[in-house]
PDB file of C-alpha atoms in Angstrom:
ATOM      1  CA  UNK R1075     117.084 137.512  82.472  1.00 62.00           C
ATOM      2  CA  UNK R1076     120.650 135.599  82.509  1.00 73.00           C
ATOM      3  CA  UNK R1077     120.145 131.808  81.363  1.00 72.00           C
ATOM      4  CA  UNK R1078     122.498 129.812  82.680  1.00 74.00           C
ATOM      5  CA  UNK R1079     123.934 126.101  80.685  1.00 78.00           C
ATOM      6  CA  UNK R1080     123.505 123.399  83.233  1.00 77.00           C
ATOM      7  CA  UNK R1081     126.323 120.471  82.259  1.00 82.00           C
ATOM      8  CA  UNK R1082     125.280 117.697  83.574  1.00 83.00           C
ATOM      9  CA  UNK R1083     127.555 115.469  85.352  1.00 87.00           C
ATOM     10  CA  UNK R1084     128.954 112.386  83.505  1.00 89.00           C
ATOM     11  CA  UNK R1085     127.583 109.605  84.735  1.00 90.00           C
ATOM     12  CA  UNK R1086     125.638 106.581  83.097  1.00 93.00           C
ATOM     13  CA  UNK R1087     122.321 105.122  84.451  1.00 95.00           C
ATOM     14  CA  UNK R1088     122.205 101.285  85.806  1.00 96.00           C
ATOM     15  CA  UNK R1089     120.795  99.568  83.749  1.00 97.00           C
ATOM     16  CA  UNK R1090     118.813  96.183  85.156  1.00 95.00           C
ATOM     17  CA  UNK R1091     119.447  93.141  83.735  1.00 94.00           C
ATOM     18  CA  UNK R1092     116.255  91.591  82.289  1.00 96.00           C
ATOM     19  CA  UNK R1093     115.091  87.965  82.613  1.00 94.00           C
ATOM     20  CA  UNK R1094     112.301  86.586  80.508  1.00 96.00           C
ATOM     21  CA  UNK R1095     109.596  85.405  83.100  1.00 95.00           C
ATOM     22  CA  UNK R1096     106.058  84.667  82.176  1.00 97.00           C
ATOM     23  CA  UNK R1097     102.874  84.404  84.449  1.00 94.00           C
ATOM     24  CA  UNK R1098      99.596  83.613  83.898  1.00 95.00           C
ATOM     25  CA  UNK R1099      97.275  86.682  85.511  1.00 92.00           C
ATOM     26  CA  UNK R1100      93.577  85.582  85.312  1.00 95.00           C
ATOM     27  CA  UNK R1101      93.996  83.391  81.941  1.00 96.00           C
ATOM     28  CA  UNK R1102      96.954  86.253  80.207  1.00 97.00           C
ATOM     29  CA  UNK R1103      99.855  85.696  80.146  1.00 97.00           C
ATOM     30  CA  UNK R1104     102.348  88.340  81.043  1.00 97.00           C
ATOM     31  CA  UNK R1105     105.808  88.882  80.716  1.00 97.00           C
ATOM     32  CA  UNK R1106     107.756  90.605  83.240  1.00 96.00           C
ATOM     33  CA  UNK R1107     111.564  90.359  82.506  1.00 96.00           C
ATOM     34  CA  UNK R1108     112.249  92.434  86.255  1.00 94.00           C
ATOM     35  CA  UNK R1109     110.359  89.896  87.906  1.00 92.00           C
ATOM     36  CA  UNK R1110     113.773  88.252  89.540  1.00 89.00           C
ATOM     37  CA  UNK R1111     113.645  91.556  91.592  1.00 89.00           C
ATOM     38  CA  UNK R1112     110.711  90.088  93.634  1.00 85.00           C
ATOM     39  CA  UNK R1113     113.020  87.763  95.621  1.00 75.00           C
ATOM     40  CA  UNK R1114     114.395  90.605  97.079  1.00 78.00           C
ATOM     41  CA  UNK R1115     111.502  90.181  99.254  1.00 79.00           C
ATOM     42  CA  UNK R1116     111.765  86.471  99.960  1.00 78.00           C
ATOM     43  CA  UNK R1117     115.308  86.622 100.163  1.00 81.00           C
ATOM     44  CA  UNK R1118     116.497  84.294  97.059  1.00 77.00           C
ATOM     45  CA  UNK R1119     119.275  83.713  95.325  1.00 79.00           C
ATOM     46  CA  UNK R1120     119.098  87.036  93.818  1.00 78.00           C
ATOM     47  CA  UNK R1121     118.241  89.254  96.239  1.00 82.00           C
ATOM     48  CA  UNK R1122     121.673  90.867  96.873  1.00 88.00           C
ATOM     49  CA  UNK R1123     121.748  91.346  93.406  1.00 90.00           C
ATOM     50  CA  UNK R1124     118.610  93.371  93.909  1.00 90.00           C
ATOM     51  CA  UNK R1125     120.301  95.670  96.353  1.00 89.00           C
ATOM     52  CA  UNK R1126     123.505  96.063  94.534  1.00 92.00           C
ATOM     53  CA  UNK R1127     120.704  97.695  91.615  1.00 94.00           C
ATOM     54  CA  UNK R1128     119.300 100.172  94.123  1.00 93.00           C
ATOM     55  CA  UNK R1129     122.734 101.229  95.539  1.00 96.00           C
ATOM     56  CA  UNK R1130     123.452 101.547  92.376  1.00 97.00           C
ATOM     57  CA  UNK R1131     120.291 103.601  91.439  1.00 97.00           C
ATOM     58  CA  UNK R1132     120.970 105.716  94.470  1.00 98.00           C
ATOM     59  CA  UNK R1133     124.724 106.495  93.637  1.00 97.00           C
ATOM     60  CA  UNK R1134     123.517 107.405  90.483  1.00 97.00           C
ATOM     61  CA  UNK R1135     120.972 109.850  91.224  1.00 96.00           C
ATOM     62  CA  UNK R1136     123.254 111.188  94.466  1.00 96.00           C
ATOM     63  CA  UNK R1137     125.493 112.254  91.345  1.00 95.00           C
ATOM     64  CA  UNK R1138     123.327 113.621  89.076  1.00 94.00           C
ATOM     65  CA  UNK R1139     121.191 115.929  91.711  1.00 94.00           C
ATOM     66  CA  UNK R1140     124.562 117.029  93.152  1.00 92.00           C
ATOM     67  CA  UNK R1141     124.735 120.390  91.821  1.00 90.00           C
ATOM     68  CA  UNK R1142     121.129 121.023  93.947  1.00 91.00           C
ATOM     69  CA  UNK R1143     122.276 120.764  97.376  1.00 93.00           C
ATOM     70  CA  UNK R1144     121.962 124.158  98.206  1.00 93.00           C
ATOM     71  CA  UNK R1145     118.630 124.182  97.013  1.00 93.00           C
ATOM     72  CA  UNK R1146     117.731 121.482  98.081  1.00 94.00           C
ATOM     73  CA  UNK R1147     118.135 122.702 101.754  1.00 96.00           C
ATOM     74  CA  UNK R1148     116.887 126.263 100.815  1.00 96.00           C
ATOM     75  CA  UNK R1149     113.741 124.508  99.894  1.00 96.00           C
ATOM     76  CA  UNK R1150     113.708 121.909 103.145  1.00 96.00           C
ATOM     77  CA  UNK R1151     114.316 125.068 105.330  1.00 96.00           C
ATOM     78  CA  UNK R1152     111.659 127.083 103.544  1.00 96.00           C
ATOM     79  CA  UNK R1153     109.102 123.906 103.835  1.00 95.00           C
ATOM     80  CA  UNK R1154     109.796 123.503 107.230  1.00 91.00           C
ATOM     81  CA  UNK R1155     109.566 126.547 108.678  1.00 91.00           C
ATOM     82  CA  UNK R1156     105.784 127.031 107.557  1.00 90.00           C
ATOM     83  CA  UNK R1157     105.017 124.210 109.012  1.00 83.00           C
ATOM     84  CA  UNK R1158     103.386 124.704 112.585  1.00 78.00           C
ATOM     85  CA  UNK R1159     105.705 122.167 115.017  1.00 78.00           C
ATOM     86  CA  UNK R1160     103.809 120.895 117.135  1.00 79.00           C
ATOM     87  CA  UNK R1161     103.498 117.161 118.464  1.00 81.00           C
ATOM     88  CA  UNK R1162     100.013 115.484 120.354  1.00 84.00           C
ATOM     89  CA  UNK R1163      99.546 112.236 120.815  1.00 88.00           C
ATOM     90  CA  UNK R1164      96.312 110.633 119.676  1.00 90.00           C
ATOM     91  CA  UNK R1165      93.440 111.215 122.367  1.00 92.00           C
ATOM     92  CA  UNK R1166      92.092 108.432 124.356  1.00 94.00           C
ATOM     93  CA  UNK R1167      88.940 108.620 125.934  1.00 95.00           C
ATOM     94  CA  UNK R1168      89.192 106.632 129.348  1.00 93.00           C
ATOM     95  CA  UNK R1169      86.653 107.171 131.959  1.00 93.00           C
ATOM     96  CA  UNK R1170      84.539 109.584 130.601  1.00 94.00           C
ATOM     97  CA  UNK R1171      87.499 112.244 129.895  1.00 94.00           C
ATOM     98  CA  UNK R1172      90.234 112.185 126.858  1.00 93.00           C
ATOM     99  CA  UNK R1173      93.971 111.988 127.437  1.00 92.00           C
ATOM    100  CA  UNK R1174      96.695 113.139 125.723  1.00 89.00           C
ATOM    101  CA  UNK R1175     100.416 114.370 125.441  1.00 90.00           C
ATOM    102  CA  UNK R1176     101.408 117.126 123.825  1.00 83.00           C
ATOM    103  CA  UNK R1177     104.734 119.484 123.900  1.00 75.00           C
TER     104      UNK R1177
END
């Protein structure tokens, strides 16, 4: 059997910035230095900075897996076609008999 080096790509890993923040979770007290990432989800002051990470992350990992495209849609290709296609919509039982779609 022929083993193959892999080099991987040079590329370096974001790296979040941290920012001491304690809370108080039923009487501990816990510190979470990513917790600036939650206002992502409200929508504060840092929350581009939050999606800048993730791009970021995704670049990253878009790099690093690039060498695996073709397998990557071997694999999808193989996965998909042992699936059985088919599409119904849920049943509804209306006047004593069930409906539904299918194709």
């Amino acid at each position: 059997m022929k083993h193959e080096t892999y080099q991987w790509p040079n590329a370096a890993a974001p790296v979040a910035d941290k920012k001491e923040h304690w809370r108080n979770l039923h009487g501990d007290s816990v510190l979470d230095n990513y917790y600036w990432m939650y206002d992502y989800f409200g929508k504060g002051p840092d929350s581009t900075k939050v999606v800048d990470y993730l791009k970021a992350e995704n670049t990253y990992v878009d790099t690093m897996m690039s060498a695996t495209k073709k397998l990557q849609s071997d694999l999808f290709t193989e996965m998909k076609a042992r699936i059985k296609e088919k599409d119904e919509s849920v049943p509804v039982f209306k006047n004593g008999y069930f409906y539904y779609s299918r194709t």
